[in-house]
PDB file of C-alpha atoms in Angstrom:
ATOM      1  CA  MET K   1      -0.102  -0.066   0.137  1.00 53.00           C
ATOM      2  CA  ASP K   2       1.669   3.242  -1.209  1.00 57.00           C
ATOM      3  CA  LYS K   3      -0.466   5.752   0.944  1.00 72.00           C
ATOM      4  CA  LYS K   4      -2.878   5.560   4.032  1.00 89.00           C
ATOM      5  CA  ILE K   5      -6.354   4.735   3.472  1.00 95.00           C
ATOM      6  CA  ILE K   6      -8.938   6.844   5.748  1.00 97.00           C
ATOM      7  CA  ILE K   7     -12.299   5.690   6.241  1.00 98.00           C
ATOM      8  CA  ARG K   8     -14.935   7.891   7.919  1.00 98.00           C
ATOM      9  CA  VAL K   9     -18.523   6.554   8.696  1.00 98.00           C
ATOM     10  CA  PRO K  10     -21.400   8.375  10.342  1.00 98.00           C
ATOM     11  CA  ALA K  11     -23.375   7.508  13.388  1.00 97.00           C
ATOM     12  CA  THR K  12     -26.609   5.999  12.884  1.00 96.00           C
ATOM     13  CA  SER K  13     -29.959   5.671  14.512  1.00 94.00           C
ATOM     14  CA  THR K  14     -32.644   3.070  13.708  1.00 91.00           C
ATOM     15  CA  GLY K  15     -36.384   2.201  14.733  1.00 84.00           C
ATOM     16  CA  ILE K  16     -37.810   5.527  13.515  1.00 90.00           C
ATOM     17  CA  GLY K  17     -41.401   5.120  14.375  1.00 82.00           C
ATOM     18  CA  ALA K  18     -42.809   1.651  13.497  1.00 81.00           C
ATOM     19  CA  GLY K  19     -39.988   1.169  11.111  1.00 84.00           C
ATOM     20  CA  ILE K  20     -38.108  -1.611  13.073  1.00 85.00           C
ATOM     21  CA  ASN K  21     -35.064  -3.047  11.264  1.00 85.00           C
ATOM     22  CA  SER K  22     -35.948  -1.167   8.330  1.00 92.00           C
ATOM     23  CA  ILE K  23     -35.741   2.854   8.729  1.00 94.00           C
ATOM     24  CA  GLY K  24     -32.577   4.397   9.430  1.00 95.00           C
ATOM     25  CA  ILE K  25     -30.725   7.861   9.685  1.00 96.00           C
ATOM     26  CA  ALA K  26     -27.233   9.092   9.420  1.00 97.00           C
ATOM     27  CA  PHE K  27     -25.875  11.567  12.214  1.00 97.00           C
ATOM     28  CA  GLY K  28     -22.893  13.817  11.893  1.00 97.00           C
ATOM     29  CA  LEU K  29     -20.811  11.922  14.621  1.00 97.00           C
ATOM     30  CA  TYR K  30     -17.999  10.055  13.063  1.00 97.00           C
ATOM     31  CA  TYR K  31     -15.973   6.882  13.335  1.00 97.00           C
ATOM     32  CA  THR K  32     -12.600   7.224  11.512  1.00 97.00           C
ATOM     33  CA  VAL K  33     -10.078   4.468  10.760  1.00 97.00           C
ATOM     34  CA  ILE K  34      -6.667   5.216   9.154  1.00 97.00           C
ATOM     35  CA  VAL K  35      -5.287   2.015   7.242  1.00 97.00           C
ATOM     36  CA  GLU K  36      -1.612   2.237   7.633  1.00 94.00           C
ATOM     37  CA  GLU K  37       1.280  -0.201   6.800  1.00 94.00           C
ATOM     38  CA  GLU K  38       1.078  -3.952   6.563  1.00 93.00           C
ATOM     39  CA  MET K  39       2.291  -5.890   9.446  1.00 95.00           C
ATOM     40  CA  ASP K  40       2.831  -9.449  10.822  1.00 96.00           C
ATOM     41  CA  HIS K  41      -0.312  -9.235  12.897  1.00 96.00           C
ATOM     42  CA  TRP K  42      -3.271  -7.046  13.095  1.00 97.00           C
ATOM     43  CA  GLN K  43      -2.871  -4.048  15.266  1.00 96.00           C
ATOM     44  CA  VAL K  44      -5.838  -1.698  16.242  1.00 96.00           C
ATOM     45  CA  ASN K  45      -4.817   1.434  17.841  1.00 95.00           C
ATOM     46  CA  HIS K  46      -7.634   3.362  19.767  1.00 93.00           C
ATOM     47  CA  ALA K  47      -8.652   5.252  22.824  1.00 89.00           C
ATOM     48  CA  LEU K  48     -12.085   3.421  23.313  1.00 86.00           C
ATOM     49  CA  GLY K  49     -11.334   1.590  26.443  1.00 86.00           C
ATOM     50  CA  ASP K  50      -9.755  -1.800  27.401  1.00 84.00           C
ATOM     51  CA  ASP K  51     -13.130  -3.581  26.482  1.00 89.00           C
ATOM     52  CA  VAL K  52     -12.365  -2.860  22.709  1.00 91.00           C
ATOM     53  CA  PRO K  53      -9.761  -5.337  21.321  1.00 93.00           C
ATOM     54  CA  ARG K  54      -6.790  -4.192  19.784  1.00 94.00           C
ATOM     55  CA  ASP K  55      -5.785  -7.196  17.907  1.00 93.00           C
ATOM     56  CA  GLU K  56      -7.654  -9.715  15.438  1.00 95.00           C
ATOM     57  CA  ASN K  57     -10.717  -9.986  17.464  1.00 96.00           C
ATOM     58  CA  ASN K  58     -11.492  -6.351  16.789  1.00 96.00           C
ATOM     59  CA  ILE K  59     -15.023  -6.124  15.082  1.00 97.00           C
ATOM     60  CA  ILE K  60     -13.100  -4.137  12.325  1.00 97.00           C
ATOM     61  CA  VAL K  61     -10.690  -6.893  11.647  1.00 97.00           C
ATOM     62  CA  GLN K  62     -13.406  -9.825  11.866  1.00 98.00           C
ATOM     63  CA  THR K  63     -15.484  -7.831   9.261  1.00 98.00           C
ATOM     64  CA  ILE K  64     -12.501  -7.312   7.020  1.00 98.00           C
ATOM     65  CA  LEU K  65     -11.774 -11.144   7.020  1.00 97.00           C
ATOM     66  CA  LYS K  66     -15.299 -11.917   6.587  1.00 97.00           C
ATOM     67  CA  VAL K  67     -15.368 -10.135   3.295  1.00 98.00           C
ATOM     68  CA  ASP K  68     -11.977 -11.339   2.223  1.00 97.00           C
ATOM     69  CA  PRO K  69     -10.191 -13.934   4.371  1.00 97.00           C
ATOM     70  CA  THR K  70      -6.869 -13.305   2.062  1.00 96.00           C
ATOM     71  CA  ILE K  71      -6.245  -9.709   3.247  1.00 97.00           C
ATOM     72  CA  LYS K  72      -2.993  -9.419   5.014  1.00 96.00           C
ATOM     73  CA  PRO K  73      -2.629  -8.040   8.475  1.00 97.00           C
ATOM     74  CA  HIS K  74      -2.240  -4.213   8.794  1.00 97.00           C
ATOM     75  CA  GLN K  75      -2.048  -1.499  11.490  1.00 96.00           C
ATOM     76  CA  LEU K  76      -5.342   0.354  12.036  1.00 97.00           C
ATOM     77  CA  THR K  77      -5.597   3.538  13.910  1.00 97.00           C
ATOM     78  CA  VAL K  78      -9.291   4.422  15.082  1.00 97.00           C
ATOM     79  CA  MET K  79     -10.564   7.860  16.159  1.00 96.00           C
ATOM     80  CA  SER K  80     -14.285   8.204  17.003  1.00 95.00           C
ATOM     81  CA  ASP K  81     -16.819  10.642  18.617  1.00 93.00           C
ATOM     82  CA  VAL K  82     -19.550   7.933  18.406  1.00 93.00           C
ATOM     83  CA  PRO K  83     -20.476   7.018  21.941  1.00 89.00           C
ATOM     84  CA  ILE K  84     -20.274   3.255  22.651  1.00 86.00           C
ATOM     85  CA  GLY K  85     -23.532   1.473  23.706  1.00 82.00           C
ATOM     86  CA  ARG K  86     -25.794   4.484  23.330  1.00 82.00           C
ATOM     87  CA  GLY K  87     -27.923   3.417  20.303  1.00 84.00           C
ATOM     88  CA  LEU K  88     -25.851   5.470  17.802  1.00 91.00           C
ATOM     89  CA  GLY K  89     -24.335   2.532  15.717  1.00 90.00           C
ATOM     90  CA  SER K  90     -21.121   2.300  17.315  1.00 91.00           C
ATOM     91  CA  SER K  91     -20.881  -1.180  16.185  1.00 94.00           C
ATOM     92  CA  THR K  92     -22.488  -0.704  12.902  1.00 96.00           C
ATOM     93  CA  THR K  93     -19.715   1.980  12.065  1.00 97.00           C
ATOM     94  CA  ALA K  94     -17.006  -0.476  12.791  1.00 97.00           C
ATOM     95  CA  ILE K  95     -18.651  -3.132  10.630  1.00 98.00           C
ATOM     96  CA  VAL K  96     -18.961  -0.647   7.749  1.00 98.00           C
ATOM     97  CA  ALA K  97     -15.485   0.751   8.276  1.00 98.00           C
ATOM     98  CA  GLY K  98     -14.384  -3.171   7.919  1.00 98.00           C
ATOM     99  CA  ILE K  99     -16.273  -3.524   4.594  1.00 98.00           C
ATOM    100  CA  LYS K 100     -14.661  -0.195   3.141  1.00 98.00           C
ATOM    101  CA  ILE K 101     -11.416  -1.591   4.312  1.00 97.00           C
ATOM    102  CA  ALA K 102     -11.733  -4.798   2.874  1.00 97.00           C
ATOM    103  CA  ASN K 103     -13.114  -3.255  -0.433  1.00 97.00           C
ATOM    104  CA  ALA K 104     -10.044  -1.103  -0.602  1.00 95.00           C
ATOM    105  CA  LEU K 105      -7.355  -3.479   0.289  1.00 95.00           C
ATOM    106  CA  GLY K 106      -8.577  -6.352  -1.555  1.00 95.00           C
ATOM    107  CA  ASN K 107      -9.401  -4.326  -4.621  1.00 93.00           C
ATOM    108  CA  LEU K 108     -12.870  -6.179  -4.738  1.00 96.00           C
ATOM    109  CA  ASP K 109     -14.854  -3.375  -6.657  1.00 96.00           C
ATOM    110  CA  MET K 110     -17.766  -3.765  -4.347  1.00 97.00           C
ATOM    111  CA  SER K 111     -20.924  -1.631  -5.270  1.00 97.00           C
ATOM    112  CA  LEU K 112     -22.706   0.341  -2.593  1.00 97.00           C
ATOM    113  CA  ASP K 113     -25.477  -2.490  -2.865  1.00 97.00           C
ATOM    114  CA  ASP K 114     -22.712  -5.267  -2.491  1.00 98.00           C
ATOM    115  CA  GLU K 115     -21.266  -3.306   0.609  1.00 98.00           C
ATOM    116  CA  ILE K 116     -24.978  -2.944   2.260  1.00 98.00           C
ATOM    117  CA  ASN K 117     -25.926  -6.630   1.457  1.00 98.00           C
ATOM    118  CA  ALA K 118     -22.412  -7.782   3.202  1.00 98.00           C
ATOM    119  CA  GLY K 119     -23.105  -5.529   6.109  1.00 98.00           C
ATOM    120  CA  SER K 120     -26.717  -6.728   6.325  1.00 97.00           C
ATOM    121  CA  LYS K 121     -25.884 -10.574   6.525  1.00 97.00           C
ATOM    122  CA  ILE K 122     -23.582  -9.645   9.434  1.00 97.00           C
ATOM    123  CA  GLU K 123     -25.979  -7.275  11.380  1.00 95.00           C
ATOM    124  CA  GLY K 124     -28.935  -9.589  10.580  1.00 95.00           C
ATOM    125  CA  HIS K 125     -30.717  -6.378   9.170  1.00 94.00           C
ATOM    126  CA  ALA K 126     -30.099  -3.552   6.819  1.00 96.00           C
ATOM    127  CA  ASP K 127     -31.291  -0.324   8.321  1.00 95.00           C
ATOM    128  CA  GLY K 128     -28.133   0.999  10.057  1.00 95.00           C
ATOM    129  CA  VAL K 129     -25.807  -0.369   7.601  1.00 97.00           C
ATOM    130  CA  ALA K 130     -27.605   1.032   4.790  1.00 98.00           C
ATOM    131  CA  SER K 131     -27.722   4.694   6.517  1.00 97.00           C
ATOM    132  CA  ALA K 132     -24.219   4.477   7.499  1.00 98.00           C
ATOM    133  CA  LEU K 133     -23.169   3.716   3.837  1.00 98.00           C
ATOM    134  CA  LEU K 134     -25.634   6.170   2.177  1.00 98.00           C
ATOM    135  CA  GLY K 135     -26.263   9.038   4.601  1.00 97.00           C
ATOM    136  CA  ASN K 136     -29.741  10.605   5.121  1.00 96.00           C
ATOM    137  CA  ILE K 137     -32.645   8.369   5.830  1.00 95.00           C
ATOM    138  CA  THR K 138     -32.644   4.966   4.236  1.00 97.00           C
ATOM    139  CA  VAL K 139     -35.583   2.490   4.101  1.00 96.00           C
ATOM    140  CA  SER K 140     -34.657  -1.094   3.693  1.00 96.00           C
ATOM    141  CA  TYR K 141     -35.807  -4.736   3.358  1.00 95.00           C
ATOM    142  CA  PHE K 142     -33.651  -7.564   4.016  1.00 96.00           C
ATOM    143  CA  ASN K 143     -34.646 -11.110   3.648  1.00 95.00           C
ATOM    144  CA  GLY K 144     -31.484 -12.799   4.870  1.00 94.00           C
ATOM    145  CA  LYS K 145     -29.744 -12.810   1.791  1.00 94.00           C
ATOM    146  CA  MET K 146     -30.367  -9.679  -0.234  1.00 96.00           C
ATOM    147  CA  ALA K 147     -31.229  -6.089   0.876  1.00 97.00           C
ATOM    148  CA  THR K 148     -33.290  -3.596  -0.929  1.00 97.00           C
ATOM    149  CA  THR K 149     -32.721   0.070   0.100  1.00 97.00           C
ATOM    150  CA  VAL K 150     -34.228   3.405  -0.891  1.00 96.00           C
ATOM    151  CA  LYS K 151     -32.574   6.730   0.257  1.00 96.00           C
ATOM    152  CA  THR K 152     -34.448   9.850   0.819  1.00 94.00           C
ATOM    153  CA  ASP K 153     -33.023  13.368   1.748  1.00 91.00           C
ATOM    154  CA  ILE K 154     -33.887  15.222   4.858  1.00 92.00           C
ATOM    155  CA  PRO K 155     -34.377  18.895   4.596  1.00 92.00           C
ATOM    156  CA  GLU K 156     -30.906  20.593   5.273  1.00 93.00           C
ATOM    157  CA  VAL K 157     -32.338  22.797   8.012  1.00 94.00           C
ATOM    158  CA  ILE K 158     -33.377  19.771  10.005  1.00 96.00           C
ATOM    159  CA  ASN K 159     -31.183  18.717  12.892  1.00 97.00           C
ATOM    160  CA  ALA K 160     -31.569  16.327  15.925  1.00 97.00           C
ATOM    161  CA  LEU K 161     -31.633  16.708  19.689  1.00 97.00           C
ATOM    162  CA  VAL K 162     -30.174  13.596  20.804  1.00 96.00           C
ATOM    163  CA  TYR K 163     -30.814  12.478  24.495  1.00 95.00           C
ATOM    164  CA  LEU K 164     -28.478   9.884  25.546  1.00 92.00           C
ATOM    165  CA  VAL K 165     -30.422   7.855  28.395  1.00 88.00           C
ATOM    166  CA  LYS K 166     -28.460   7.332  31.456  1.00 78.00           C
ATOM    167  CA  ASP K 167     -26.852   3.812  31.453  1.00 70.00           C
ATOM    168  CA  ASP K 168     -28.271   2.768  35.005  1.00 62.00           C
ATOM    169  CA  GLY K 169     -29.149  -0.879  34.049  1.00 59.00           C
ATOM    170  CA  THR K 170     -32.984  -0.236  34.020  1.00 53.00           C
ATOM    171  CA  HIS K 171     -33.262   0.282  30.204  1.00 54.00           C
ATOM    172  CA  ASP K 172     -32.968  -3.414  29.008  1.00 62.00           C
ATOM    173  CA  LYS K 173     -36.451  -4.364  29.297  1.00 69.00           C
ATOM    174  CA  ALA K 174     -38.874  -5.133  26.296  1.00 76.00           C
ATOM    175  CA  ILE K 175     -40.185  -1.942  24.601  1.00 79.00           C
ATOM    176  CA  TYR K 176     -42.191  -3.746  22.003  1.00 78.00           C
ATOM    177  CA  LYS K 177     -45.469  -5.794  22.621  1.00 77.00           C
ATOM    178  CA  ASP K 178     -44.863  -9.512  22.576  1.00 79.00           C
ATOM    179  CA  GLU K 179     -47.964 -10.122  20.526  1.00 82.00           C
ATOM    180  CA  VAL K 180     -49.505  -7.243  18.329  1.00 81.00           C
ATOM    181  CA  SER K 181     -53.373  -7.101  17.885  1.00 88.00           C
ATOM    182  CA  SER K 182     -54.533  -6.713  14.290  1.00 91.00           C
ATOM    183  CA  VAL K 183     -56.007  -3.372  15.107  1.00 89.00           C
ATOM    184  CA  ASP K 184     -52.413  -1.955  16.252  1.00 86.00           C
ATOM    185  CA  ALA K 185     -50.632  -3.878  13.237  1.00 87.00           C
ATOM    186  CA  VAL K 186     -52.783  -1.990  10.823  1.00 91.00           C
ATOM    187  CA  LYS K 187     -52.209   1.458  13.006  1.00 88.00           C
ATOM    188  CA  ALA K 188     -48.454   0.585  12.687  1.00 88.00           C
ATOM    189  CA  SER K 189     -48.424  -0.604   9.030  1.00 91.00           C
ATOM    190  CA  SER K 190     -50.434   2.500   8.003  1.00 93.00           C
ATOM    191  CA  ALA K 191     -48.244   4.999  10.065  1.00 91.00           C
ATOM    192  CA  THR K 192     -45.108   3.501   8.755  1.00 93.00           C
ATOM    193  CA  ASN K 193     -46.577   3.700   5.080  1.00 94.00           C
ATOM    194  CA  VAL K 194     -47.442   7.421   5.688  1.00 95.00           C
ATOM    195  CA  LEU K 195     -44.123   8.254   7.087  1.00 94.00           C
ATOM    196  CA  VAL K 196     -42.121   6.615   4.302  1.00 94.00           C
ATOM    197  CA  ALA K 197     -44.531   8.454   1.608  1.00 95.00           C
ATOM    198  CA  SER K 198     -44.121  11.727   3.564  1.00 95.00           C
ATOM    199  CA  LEU K 199     -40.296  11.481   3.589  1.00 93.00           C
ATOM    200  CA  MET K 200     -40.423  10.691  -0.208  1.00 93.00           C
ATOM    201  CA  ASN K 201     -42.660  13.548  -0.965  1.00 94.00           C
ATOM    202  CA  ASN K 202     -40.763  15.947   1.326  1.00 91.00           C
ATOM    203  CA  GLU K 203     -43.669  16.624   3.478  1.00 95.00           C
ATOM    204  CA  TRP K 204     -41.667  16.613   6.746  1.00 94.00           C
ATOM    205  CA  THR K 205     -44.587  17.899   8.899  1.00 93.00           C
ATOM    206  CA  LYS K 206     -46.615  14.662   8.266  1.00 95.00           C
ATOM    207  CA  ALA K 207     -43.528  12.571   8.638  1.00 94.00           C
ATOM    208  CA  THR K 208     -42.579  13.831  11.988  1.00 94.00           C
ATOM    209  CA  GLU K 209     -46.012  13.106  13.223  1.00 93.00           C
ATOM    210  CA  MET K 210     -45.983   9.739  12.020  1.00 93.00           C
ATOM    211  CA  MET K 211     -42.587   9.066  13.835  1.00 93.00           C
ATOM    212  CA  GLU K 212     -44.602   9.497  16.891  1.00 91.00           C
ATOM    213  CA  ASN K 213     -46.936   6.500  16.418  1.00 86.00           C
ATOM    214  CA  ASP K 214     -46.439   4.056  19.121  1.00 79.00           C
ATOM    215  CA  ALA K 215     -48.923   1.074  18.106  1.00 81.00           C
ATOM    216  CA  ILE K 216     -46.248  -1.321  18.776  1.00 80.00           C
ATOM    217  CA  TYR K 217     -44.631  -0.200  21.890  1.00 78.00           C
ATOM    218  CA  THR K 218     -45.728  -1.676  25.268  1.00 80.00           C
ATOM    219  CA  ASP K 219     -48.686   0.193  27.003  1.00 81.00           C
ATOM    220  CA  ASN K 220     -46.114   0.811  29.867  1.00 81.00           C
ATOM    221  CA  ILE K 221     -43.423   2.449  27.636  1.00 86.00           C
ATOM    222  CA  TYR K 222     -43.301   5.881  29.470  1.00 88.00           C
ATOM    223  CA  ASP K 223     -42.779   3.780  32.697  1.00 87.00           C
ATOM    224  CA  ILE K 224     -39.942   1.838  30.850  1.00 86.00           C
ATOM    225  CA  VAL K 225     -38.475   5.044  29.512  1.00 89.00           C
ATOM    226  CA  PRO K 226     -40.030   8.041  31.271  1.00 92.00           C
ATOM    227  CA  GLU K 227     -37.578  10.485  29.408  1.00 93.00           C
ATOM    228  CA  LEU K 228     -39.478   9.771  26.249  1.00 93.00           C
ATOM    229  CA  GLU K 229     -42.705  11.176  27.778  1.00 94.00           C
ATOM    230  CA  VAL K 230     -40.932  14.072  29.173  1.00 96.00           C
ATOM    231  CA  ILE K 231     -39.039  15.119  26.140  1.00 97.00           C
ATOM    232  CA  ARG K 232     -41.967  14.481  23.953  1.00 96.00           C
ATOM    233  CA  ASN K 233     -44.574  16.370  26.172  1.00 96.00           C
ATOM    234  CA  GLN K 234     -42.172  19.311  26.258  1.00 97.00           C
ATOM    235  CA  ALA K 235     -41.410  19.323  22.535  1.00 97.00           C
ATOM    236  CA  HIS K 236     -45.278  19.414  21.946  1.00 97.00           C
ATOM    237  CA  GLN K 237     -45.788  22.523  24.128  1.00 97.00           C
ATOM    238  CA  LEU K 238     -43.410  24.302  21.657  1.00 97.00           C
ATOM    239  CA  GLY K 239     -45.041  22.872  18.683  1.00 96.00           C
ATOM    240  CA  ILE K 240     -42.305  20.415  17.845  1.00 97.00           C
ATOM    241  CA  TYR K 241     -43.029  16.932  16.528  1.00 95.00           C
ATOM    242  CA  GLY K 242     -40.795  14.112  15.646  1.00 95.00           C
ATOM    243  CA  THR K 243     -39.743  12.643  19.038  1.00 96.00           C
ATOM    244  CA  PHE K 244     -39.002   8.881  19.037  1.00 93.00           C
ATOM    245  CA  LEU K 245     -37.272   6.215  21.174  1.00 91.00           C
ATOM    246  CA  ASN K 246     -34.143   4.719  19.279  1.00 88.00           C
ATOM    247  CA  GLN K 247     -34.620   0.883  18.869  1.00 82.00           C
ATOM    248  CA  SER K 248     -31.956   0.149  21.216  1.00 82.00           C
ATOM    249  CA  GLN K 249     -33.921   2.158  23.558  1.00 79.00           C
ATOM    250  CA  ARG K 250     -30.462   4.027  24.450  1.00 87.00           C
ATOM    251  CA  SER K 251     -31.449   7.513  22.839  1.00 92.00           C
ATOM    252  CA  VAL K 252     -34.475   9.567  22.597  1.00 95.00           C
ATOM    253  CA  ILE K 253     -34.178  11.640  19.274  1.00 96.00           C
ATOM    254  CA  THR K 254     -36.175  14.706  18.453  1.00 97.00           C
ATOM    255  CA  PHE K 255     -35.896  16.497  15.029  1.00 97.00           C
ATOM    256  CA  GLY K 256     -36.224  20.264  14.299  1.00 96.00           C
ATOM    257  CA  THR K 257     -34.420  23.096  13.458  1.00 96.00           C
ATOM    258  CA  SER K 258     -31.537  24.644  15.353  1.00 96.00           C
ATOM    259  CA  SER K 259     -33.540  27.459  16.945  1.00 97.00           C
ATOM    260  CA  GLN K 260     -36.219  25.012  17.787  1.00 97.00           C
ATOM    261  CA  LEU K 261     -33.971  22.428  19.331  1.00 97.00           C
ATOM    262  CA  ASN K 262     -32.003  24.815  21.447  1.00 97.00           C
ATOM    263  CA  GLU K 263     -35.449  26.158  22.756  1.00 97.00           C
ATOM    264  CA  LEU K 264     -36.306  22.683  23.621  1.00 97.00           C
ATOM    265  CA  ARG K 265     -32.787  21.782  25.047  1.00 96.00           C
ATOM    266  CA  ASN K 266     -33.302  25.243  27.283  1.00 96.00           C
ATOM    267  CA  ALA K 267     -37.035  24.188  28.296  1.00 96.00           C
ATOM    268  CA  LEU K 268     -35.770  20.634  29.250  1.00 96.00           C
ATOM    269  CA  SER K 269     -32.864  21.931  31.597  1.00 90.00           C
ATOM    270  CA  ASP K 270     -35.269  22.070  34.393  1.00 87.00           C
ATOM    271  CA  SER K 271     -36.867  18.595  33.786  1.00 89.00           C
ATOM    272  CA  ASN K 272     -34.242  16.618  36.297  1.00 86.00           C
ATOM    273  CA  LEU K 273     -33.048  14.601  33.244  1.00 92.00           C
ATOM    274  CA  THR K 274     -29.988  12.734  34.144  1.00 88.00           C
ATOM    275  CA  GLY K 275     -28.688  11.786  30.706  1.00 88.00           C
ATOM    276  CA  ILE K 276     -26.662  13.915  28.327  1.00 91.00           C
ATOM    277  CA  MET K 277     -28.295  15.997  25.453  1.00 94.00           C
ATOM    278  CA  ARG K 278     -26.382  16.757  22.264  1.00 94.00           C
ATOM    279  CA  LEU K 279     -27.515  18.736  19.249  1.00 96.00           C
ATOM    280  CA  ILE K 280     -26.036  17.221  16.237  1.00 97.00           C
ATOM    281  CA  LYS K 281     -26.492  17.371  12.346  1.00 97.00           C
ATOM    282  CA  VAL K 282     -27.923  14.931  10.083  1.00 97.00           C
ATOM    283  CA  ASP K 283     -25.240  13.300   7.723  1.00 97.00           C
ATOM    284  CA  HIS K 284     -26.283  13.678   4.014  1.00 96.00           C
ATOM    285  CA  THR K 285     -23.166  11.638   2.630  1.00 96.00           C
ATOM    286  CA  GLY K 286     -22.665   8.677   4.226  1.00 97.00           C
ATOM    287  CA  ALA K 287     -19.346   6.656   4.503  1.00 98.00           C
ATOM    288  CA  THR K 288     -16.417   8.125   2.690  1.00 97.00           C
ATOM    289  CA  VAL K 289     -12.881   6.681   1.750  1.00 96.00           C
ATOM    290  CA  ARG K 290      -9.971   8.785   0.985  1.00 93.00           C
ATOM    291  CA  GLY K 291      -6.360   7.830  -0.303  1.00 82.00           C
ATOM    292  CA  GLU K 292      -7.082   4.874  -2.492  1.00 56.00           C
TER     293      GLU K 292
END
């Protein structure tokens, strides 16, 4: 390899509205991997904590070798502002980085569809992988073998207020109903259909209303994640819609303009919320590769 390869992958969130394992979005927090010299063994340099392997057991390396087992070991340096275990796709970013690295080092000439398929097979669903690779909001279907994805643009003025739920061990309960009645199934399906149609037709107001459809959540969802009710109610008082619970239940996310979200953040300052709030942009580009 004559020069370094730099991979940058955006954070993602999934489970928008009733779009479980199908609708994802990319955010402007990034996981960056620098591919350096070839070595006798894999070495992954990072400051992500001792729980993250620094050798061939790292998820990046495991992904590279799943895509192409013949790729020789290299030194990799990782820099990331994607929080680990907070519902923003930290593992997805590593998987996508691994696919991009395998494609570059192995000269595989993979298309974006090929990369989405590869990542979907590893993750078991396509939503996060598709959004990380393509940016913006994606809607995906995965049958276990092949993924089909459609990307749509979010208005440039729209950002997100992300509330990172404090990890106190109480947010691991099931948030979806074990059994969904036919009435709730129709509500969820209809809301998701309108959500997707609104996104595709750039009718953002309708889309944000549909994001708040809770037909498949358990009836006690606000008891499990009380922050969702607090943030949603405060947002509604300000005329802001589009607050949803991330599929991992680690983040509560609200869409809006910068001025709206700053107003919401200020209003929530007296709500005794114990987690962290971050105002972040939507990523419109997806994963990038430099230096090939």
